[in-house]
Every structure is written in C-alpha cells, then in structure tokens.
Amino acid sequence: MLPFKKKSTPVLGIDVSVTAVKLLELSRSGSKYRVESYAVEPLPSNSVMDKNITDMEAVGEAIGRAVKKSGSKVKDAAAAVAGSAVITKTIEMPAGLSDSDLESQIQVEADQYIPFPLEEVALDFEVIGPVKDNEGKVVEERVNVLLAASRLENVDAKVGALELAGVNAKIIDIEGFALENTLAMMANDLFGGGEDQILAVADVGSAVTTFSVLENMKIVYAREQQFGGAQLTEDIQRRYGLSYEEAGLAKRQGGLPDNYVPEVLEPFKENMAQQISRAQQFFFSSSHISNIDHLILGGGCASVEGIGPLLESKVGVPTLIANPFANMSVASRVSAQTLRNDAPSLMVSCGLALRSFD
C-alpha cells in the first residue's frame, strides 16, 4: 500500500512594506496553484520607515485587518525582512556533517563573518552544493553553505506584529529569497525555466525602487534607490493644492484635471524609465554581465498605464508587467480584477505564500 503523501501546511504570505500590508494565501493541486484569499491593507504613515517597523502596534492592527478582510482561516504566516537588514555570506564547510554538527561548527565560526555580537542576531544557514575548484571539478570533502544573519530586533519586530494580529510567525524569510521563489514559478511559464538567462526585476514601490538581477534564477545583484510612487503623489499635491491623502486618493481613483496626464503623469513616467535605465547601467558597470534578457516590472508603480512599452523603448530590454497569478485559478471570494490590478505589488507576498509547499 502506498504511503499517504505529507500534506502541505498552508501559510499566509504577509509582506509588510512602507505603505501597506499585503497578504496572500495559495493552495496547490498537482502543479496548479489557486489564490484562496488575499488582501491589501494601508498602513498609517511612519509606522514603517526604511522597511523597519517603528510602530509595532499599528502594524499588528493593520495585519489583523488584512486577515479579517481576506476571510482566511489560516493562522500560520511567513513574513520577510528586507535584504538591506540581512548579511549573507557563502562559506565552505566540511562535507558529511549532520545538521546539528554543522550548526555547532557555524556557531563557532560565524563571528568572523558577522559584525555584531552573536547573541544579538538571528542566524540561519543552508547547504547549497559542493565546492568546485578553478576547473569546475567537485571538491568532494567540502560544501558551500549560505549563511544569513539579521539583527534580532528586525526579526522580533516582524514576529511581534504578527502575534499582535493573532497570527503565528512560522517562517521569517528574506525579501530577496521570496522574490526568487515567485520568479522561479513565473519563469517556468514565461522563460522556459529561466536557466542560462539574465532576468532583471525593477520593483518600484512608494518610496524605494529595488533593482535586482538574477543569473540562473539566483539574485546576483540588488540595489535600492530613493524613488517611487510617493513622488507622483507629491507632484499632484503641489500642482493641484491638495493634501497628501487627497492626492493619493485622486491618483488611484481619477478625477484630476485634463492637464494631469501630459503635465504630471507623463513626466513622472519618463523619470521612472530614466531611474531604471540608470540602475541598469550602474549594474553593467559593476558586473561581468553586459546584457539582460528580460526586465520584469513590479511594485505599485507597475500599474501606471502605458509604463511597460515606454520602459521597453527607453531601457532597450523586453519588458513585462509582473503578474505571478497569470496561470493560477482564483477562489470565488477573490475579485479577479482587483487581484490583477494589485498583482505587480504582490511579488514578495506570493513568494512567501509559496513556502506552504516546501
């Protein structure tokens, strides 16, 4: 008799950005995924600054509202800390060690790689494969281990906010790794798996644009720059004498004067294309890579009408707007149209929700 397959434990992917909590629940049948629930809940201003939680209670309340809005009954969650708050290092270790021996050995050696007292950091590791010599031959007695460390205060803030919302923090990941999970899933459908290809992701959020490059579906470069949708909101605010909140509402819902598109929106789009083009050139100048095969645009600003074709013409790379749900079915309680509108900003929460199937 065949053994029963181990049932995956669902987790909510909860991405806490500067402006909103983004929550996603996925299920899987065979190789097909389904969106069971999702919600986007705005955050009070200044409750998250530079991707660090500064008001845990406000963030916890927002997560609680997002869970309630989504209708999900799942109580375990995966969240992530920003890459800028994490130190990663690939180190060589002896092959054949048990997990407990490897953990003990890493604890002994970690202080030479981490510039903080070990009692102040959360530490994790993963064996990523055998060491190879200069000729590409496997060195059988050594393995590469990816070491990741973050200050405990960064991890504790995420855990505390989730617990305030009545959710168990089952997994604390790294945003870049969550993004890799989502892109690996998308690449199977879009890029034949993505092997031997160079993919770039420009995630244009409210205040920060993150430009990441993946080689063979692993992030090899990531850089943040201060640019995002808040700049468009401020332009609207100044131009039309509105409060910041009124400008944000007008940006989303429309109703601005006829000169808004040519005199405010189009210059913002040009600026956005210029920022991403500069980020690409900066990457080329610091890398052996000189060509990008595909550019994926994510973040809230990816929903700006016409930005994809403009970006493709300015950057010179085939460009698509991120939609990790393009080949997923959607539960009846989820609005497919609203999900499609929010899809570019759900890349990290999707990667976190995919941890349900590890």
Coordinates of C-alpha atoms in Angstrom, one line a residue:
M1 CA 0.0 0.0 0.0
L2 CA 1.4 3.4 -0.9
P3 CA 2.0 5.8 2.0
F4 CA -0.1 8.9 2.2
K5 CA 1.7 12.0 0.9
K6 CA 2.6 14.5 3.5
K7 CA 0.0 17.3 3.4
S8 CA 1.5 20.8 2.9
T9 CA 0.8 23.2 5.8
P10 CA -0.6 26.4 4.4
V11 CA 1.0 29.7 5.5
L12 CA -0.2 33.2 4.8
G13 CA 2.4 35.2 2.8
I14 CA 2.5 38.6 4.6
D15 CA 4.6 41.3 3.1
V16 CA 4.9 44.5 5.3
S17 CA 6.0 47.3 3.0
V18 CA 6.3 51.0 3.9
T19 CA 2.7 51.8 2.9
A20 CA 0.7 48.6 3.2
V21 CA 0.3 45.1 4.4
K22 CA -0.1 42.6 1.5
L23 CA -1.5 39.2 2.4
L24 CA -1.8 36.1 0.2
E25 CA -3.0 32.5 0.7
L26 CA -2.3 29.9 -2.0
S27 CA -3.3 26.3 -2.4
R28 CA -2.0 23.7 -4.9
S29 CA -3.4 20.8 -6.8
G30 CA -0.7 18.9 -8.7
S31 CA 1.3 21.6 -10.4
K32 CA -1.5 24.1 -10.5
Y33 CA -1.9 26.9 -7.9
R34 CA -5.0 28.7 -6.7
V35 CA -5.4 32.0 -5.0
E36 CA -7.6 31.3 -1.9
S37 CA -7.6 34.7 -0.4
Y38 CA -5.7 38.0 -0.4
A39 CA -5.9 41.5 1.0
V40 CA -4.1 44.8 0.8
E41 CA -4.4 47.0 3.9
P42 CA -2.9 50.5 4.1
L43 CA -0.5 51.3 6.9
P44 CA -0.6 54.5 8.9
S45 CA 2.2 56.9 7.8
N46 CA 5.5 56.5 9.6
S47 CA 4.6 53.1 11.1
V48 CA 7.2 51.6 8.8
M49 CA 10.3 53.6 7.9
D50 CA 13.1 52.4 5.6
K51 CA 11.5 49.0 5.7
N52 CA 11.8 48.8 9.6
I53 CA 8.8 48.6 11.8
T54 CA 8.7 51.7 14.0
D55 CA 5.1 51.2 15.4
M56 CA 4.5 47.6 16.1
E57 CA 1.0 48.1 17.4
A58 CA -0.1 50.0 14.3
V59 CA 1.4 47.3 12.0
G60 CA -0.1 44.5 14.1
E61 CA -3.6 46.1 13.8
A62 CA -3.2 46.5 10.1
I63 CA -2.2 42.8 9.7
G64 CA -5.3 41.9 11.8
R65 CA -7.5 44.0 9.5
A66 CA -5.9 42.3 6.4
V67 CA -6.5 38.8 7.8
K68 CA -10.1 39.7 8.5
K69 CA -10.7 41.3 5.1
S70 CA -9.2 38.3 3.4
G71 CA -11.5 35.9 5.1
S72 CA -8.7 33.4 5.6
K73 CA -8.8 30.9 8.5
V74 CA -5.0 30.1 8.2
K75 CA -3.2 31.0 11.4
D76 CA 0.5 30.4 10.4
A77 CA 2.3 33.1 8.4
A78 CA 5.6 33.6 6.5
A79 CA 7.0 37.2 6.6
A80 CA 10.3 38.6 5.5
V81 CA 13.0 41.1 6.5
A82 CA 14.5 43.4 3.9
G83 CA 17.7 42.4 2.2
S84 CA 19.3 45.6 3.5
A85 CA 18.8 44.3 7.1
V86 CA 20.5 40.9 6.3
I87 CA 24.1 39.8 6.0
T88 CA 24.6 36.8 3.7
K89 CA 27.8 35.0 3.1
T90 CA 28.7 31.8 1.3
I91 CA 31.3 29.8 3.3
E92 CA 33.0 26.5 2.9
M93 CA 32.4 23.7 5.4
P94 CA 33.4 20.0 5.7
A95 CA 31.1 17.7 3.8
G96 CA 29.2 14.9 5.5
L97 CA 28.4 16.8 8.8
S98 CA 25.0 16.2 10.3
D99 CA 22.7 19.3 10.6
S100 CA 23.5 19.6 14.4
D101 CA 27.2 19.3 13.8
L102 CA 27.1 21.8 11.0
E103 CA 25.1 24.2 13.2
S104 CA 27.6 23.9 16.0
Q105 CA 30.5 24.5 13.6
I106 CA 28.8 27.5 12.1
Q107 CA 28.2 29.0 15.6
V108 CA 31.9 28.7 16.3
E109 CA 32.9 30.4 13.0
A110 CA 30.1 32.9 12.5
D111 CA 31.7 35.7 14.5
Q112 CA 34.3 36.2 11.8
Y113 CA 31.6 37.0 9.2
I114 CA 29.1 38.9 11.3
P115 CA 30.0 42.4 12.7
F116 CA 27.6 42.1 15.7
P117 CA 27.7 40.0 18.9
L118 CA 26.1 36.6 18.1
E119 CA 23.6 37.0 20.9
E120 CA 22.2 40.0 19.1
V121 CA 21.5 38.2 15.7
A122 CA 19.1 35.6 14.3
L123 CA 21.2 33.2 12.3
D124 CA 20.3 30.6 9.7
F125 CA 22.1 28.5 7.1
E126 CA 21.5 26.2 4.1
V127 CA 23.8 23.8 2.3
I128 CA 23.7 25.0 -1.3
G129 CA 26.0 22.4 -3.0
P130 CA 29.5 21.1 -3.4
V131 CA 32.6 23.3 -3.7
K132 CA 34.2 23.3 -7.1
D133 CA 37.8 24.1 -8.0
N134 CA 39.0 26.6 -10.6
E135 CA 38.4 23.9 -13.3
G136 CA 34.9 23.3 -12.3
K137 CA 35.6 19.9 -10.7
V138 CA 33.8 19.0 -7.5
V139 CA 35.8 19.0 -4.3
E140 CA 34.2 16.1 -2.6
E141 CA 35.2 16.9 1.0
R142 CA 33.8 20.4 1.1
V143 CA 30.4 22.0 0.6
N144 CA 29.2 25.6 0.2
V145 CA 26.9 26.8 2.9
L146 CA 24.8 30.0 2.6
L147 CA 24.9 31.9 6.0
A148 CA 22.2 34.5 6.7
A149 CA 22.1 36.8 9.7
S150 CA 19.9 39.7 10.8
R151 CA 19.7 41.7 14.0
L152 CA 17.2 40.2 16.4
E153 CA 15.4 43.5 16.6
N154 CA 14.5 43.2 12.9
V155 CA 13.1 39.7 13.3
D156 CA 11.4 40.3 16.6
A157 CA 9.5 43.3 15.2
K158 CA 8.0 41.2 12.4
V159 CA 7.2 38.3 14.8
G160 CA 5.7 40.7 17.4
A161 CA 3.5 42.5 14.8
L162 CA 2.2 39.1 13.5
E163 CA 1.5 37.9 17.1
L164 CA -0.4 41.1 17.8
A165 CA -2.6 40.2 14.9
G166 CA -3.2 36.7 16.3
V167 CA -1.1 35.1 13.6
N168 CA 1.8 32.6 14.3
A169 CA 5.1 33.6 12.7
K170 CA 6.1 30.2 11.3
I171 CA 8.7 31.5 8.8
I172 CA 10.8 34.6 8.7
D173 CA 12.4 34.8 5.3
I174 CA 14.4 37.4 3.3
E175 CA 12.6 39.5 0.7
G176 CA 15.1 38.6 -2.0
F177 CA 14.6 34.9 -1.5
A178 CA 10.9 35.3 -1.6
L179 CA 11.2 37.2 -4.8
E180 CA 13.4 34.3 -6.2
N181 CA 10.6 31.9 -5.3
T182 CA 8.0 33.9 -7.3
L183 CA 10.3 34.4 -10.3
A184 CA 11.2 30.7 -10.4
M185 CA 7.5 29.8 -10.6
M186 CA 6.8 32.5 -13.3
A187 CA 9.9 31.5 -15.3
N188 CA 8.6 28.0 -15.8
D189 CA 5.7 29.5 -17.8
L190 CA 7.4 32.6 -19.4
F191 CA 11.1 31.8 -19.9
G192 CA 11.4 28.0 -20.2
G193 CA 12.6 27.8 -16.6
G194 CA 14.9 30.8 -16.8
E195 CA 18.1 28.8 -16.9
D196 CA 21.0 30.4 -18.8
Q197 CA 19.1 33.7 -18.8
I198 CA 19.7 37.0 -17.2
L199 CA 16.5 38.4 -15.7
A200 CA 16.1 41.8 -14.0
V201 CA 13.4 43.0 -11.7
A202 CA 12.6 46.6 -11.1
D203 CA 10.3 46.8 -8.1
V204 CA 9.1 50.4 -7.9
G205 CA 7.3 50.9 -4.6
S206 CA 6.1 54.0 -2.8
A207 CA 9.5 55.4 -1.7
V208 CA 12.1 52.9 -2.9
T209 CA 13.0 51.2 -6.2
T210 CA 14.8 47.9 -5.9
F211 CA 16.7 46.8 -9.0
S212 CA 17.6 43.1 -8.8
V213 CA 19.4 40.9 -11.4
L214 CA 19.1 37.1 -11.5
E215 CA 21.5 34.8 -13.2
N216 CA 20.3 31.2 -13.5
M217 CA 17.4 32.2 -11.2
K218 CA 19.6 33.4 -8.4
I219 CA 19.9 37.0 -7.4
V220 CA 23.4 38.2 -8.1
Y221 CA 22.8 41.9 -7.7
A222 CA 20.4 44.1 -5.8
R223 CA 20.4 47.8 -5.3
E224 CA 17.9 50.2 -3.8
Q225 CA 17.4 53.8 -4.8
Q226 CA 15.2 56.5 -3.4
F227 CA 12.4 56.8 -6.0
G228 CA 8.8 55.7 -6.0
G229 CA 5.1 56.5 -6.3
A230 CA 5.2 58.9 -3.4
Q231 CA 6.9 61.3 -5.8
L232 CA 3.9 61.3 -8.1
T233 CA 1.6 61.8 -5.2
E234 CA 3.7 64.8 -4.1
D235 CA 3.6 66.2 -7.6
I236 CA -0.2 66.0 -7.6
Q237 CA -0.3 67.6 -4.2
R238 CA 1.8 70.6 -5.2
R239 CA 0.2 71.0 -8.6
Y240 CA -3.5 71.0 -7.5
G241 CA -3.2 72.2 -3.9
L242 CA -4.4 69.0 -2.3
S243 CA -3.5 67.3 0.9
Y244 CA -1.2 64.3 0.6
E245 CA -4.1 62.0 1.4
E246 CA -6.4 63.7 -1.2
A247 CA -3.6 63.5 -3.8
G248 CA -3.1 59.8 -3.2
L249 CA -6.8 59.2 -3.5
A250 CA -7.0 61.2 -6.7
K251 CA -4.1 59.3 -8.1
R252 CA -5.9 56.0 -7.6
Q253 CA -9.4 56.9 -8.4
G254 CA -9.0 59.6 -11.1
G255 CA -11.0 62.8 -11.4
L256 CA -8.0 65.1 -11.9
P257 CA -8.0 67.9 -14.5
D258 CA -7.3 67.3 -18.2
N259 CA -3.7 68.5 -17.9
Y260 CA -2.8 65.8 -15.4
V261 CA -1.7 63.2 -17.9
P262 CA 0.5 65.4 -20.2
E263 CA 1.9 67.7 -17.5
V264 CA 2.2 65.5 -14.4
L265 CA 1.9 61.8 -15.2
E266 CA 4.0 61.6 -18.4
P267 CA 7.0 63.5 -16.8
F268 CA 6.8 61.0 -13.9
K269 CA 6.8 58.0 -16.3
E270 CA 9.8 59.5 -18.1
N271 CA 11.6 60.0 -14.8
M272 CA 10.7 56.4 -13.8
A273 CA 12.1 55.0 -17.0
Q274 CA 15.3 57.1 -16.6
Q275 CA 15.8 55.8 -13.0
I276 CA 15.5 52.2 -14.1
S277 CA 17.8 52.8 -17.1
R278 CA 20.4 54.3 -14.7
A279 CA 20.1 51.4 -12.4
Q280 CA 20.7 49.0 -15.3
Q281 CA 23.8 51.0 -16.4
F282 CA 25.1 51.0 -12.9
F283 CA 24.8 47.2 -12.8
F284 CA 26.6 46.8 -16.1
S285 CA 29.4 49.0 -14.9
S286 CA 30.0 46.8 -11.8
S287 CA 29.5 43.4 -13.4
H288 CA 30.9 41.0 -16.0
I289 CA 27.3 40.7 -17.4
S290 CA 26.6 43.1 -20.3
N291 CA 23.1 42.0 -21.4
I292 CA 19.7 41.5 -19.8
D293 CA 17.3 39.1 -21.5
H294 CA 14.1 40.2 -19.8
L295 CA 13.0 43.0 -17.5
I296 CA 10.1 42.4 -15.1
L297 CA 8.4 45.5 -13.6
G298 CA 6.8 45.1 -10.2
G299 CA 5.6 47.3 -7.3
G300 CA 2.7 49.6 -7.2
C301 CA 4.0 51.9 -9.9
A302 CA 3.9 49.0 -12.4
S303 CA 0.2 49.6 -12.7
V304 CA 0.7 53.1 -14.2
E305 CA -0.9 52.9 -17.6
G306 CA 1.5 52.6 -20.5
I307 CA 4.6 52.3 -18.4
G308 CA 5.6 48.9 -19.9
P309 CA 6.0 49.9 -23.6
L310 CA 7.7 53.2 -22.5
L311 CA 10.2 51.4 -20.3
E312 CA 11.0 48.8 -23.0
S313 CA 11.7 51.6 -25.5
K314 CA 13.9 53.6 -23.1
V315 CA 15.8 50.7 -21.5
G316 CA 16.1 48.6 -24.6
V317 CA 15.1 45.3 -22.9
P318 CA 11.9 43.2 -23.5
T319 CA 9.7 44.3 -20.6
L320 CA 6.7 42.7 -18.9
I321 CA 4.5 43.8 -16.0
A322 CA 4.7 41.3 -13.2
N323 CA 1.6 39.1 -12.7
P324 CA 2.5 35.9 -10.7
F325 CA -1.2 34.9 -10.9
A326 CA -1.5 34.8 -14.7
N327 CA -1.8 31.0 -14.7
M328 CA -3.5 30.5 -11.4
S329 CA -7.2 29.9 -10.7
V330 CA -8.9 32.2 -8.2
A331 CA -11.3 31.3 -5.4
S332 CA -14.8 32.7 -5.8
R333 CA -14.4 35.1 -2.8
V334 CA -11.4 36.8 -4.5
S335 CA -12.1 39.6 -7.1
A336 CA -10.0 38.5 -10.1
Q337 CA -10.0 42.1 -11.4
T338 CA -8.7 43.6 -8.2
L339 CA -6.1 40.9 -7.8
R340 CA -4.9 41.6 -11.4
N341 CA -4.6 45.3 -10.5
D342 CA -2.6 44.6 -7.4
A343 CA -0.5 41.7 -8.9
P344 CA 2.7 43.6 -9.6
S345 CA 2.9 44.6 -5.9
L346 CA 2.4 41.1 -4.6
M347 CA 5.6 39.5 -5.8
V348 CA 7.1 39.2 -2.3
S349 CA 3.9 38.0 -0.6
C350 CA 3.5 35.4 -3.4
G351 CA 7.0 34.1 -2.7
L352 CA 6.2 33.9 1.0
A353 CA 2.9 32.1 0.4
L354 CA 4.8 29.6 -1.8
R355 CA 6.7 28.5 1.3
S356 CA 3.5 26.5 2.1
F357 CA 4.7 23.9 -0.4
D358 CA 8.4 23.5 0.8

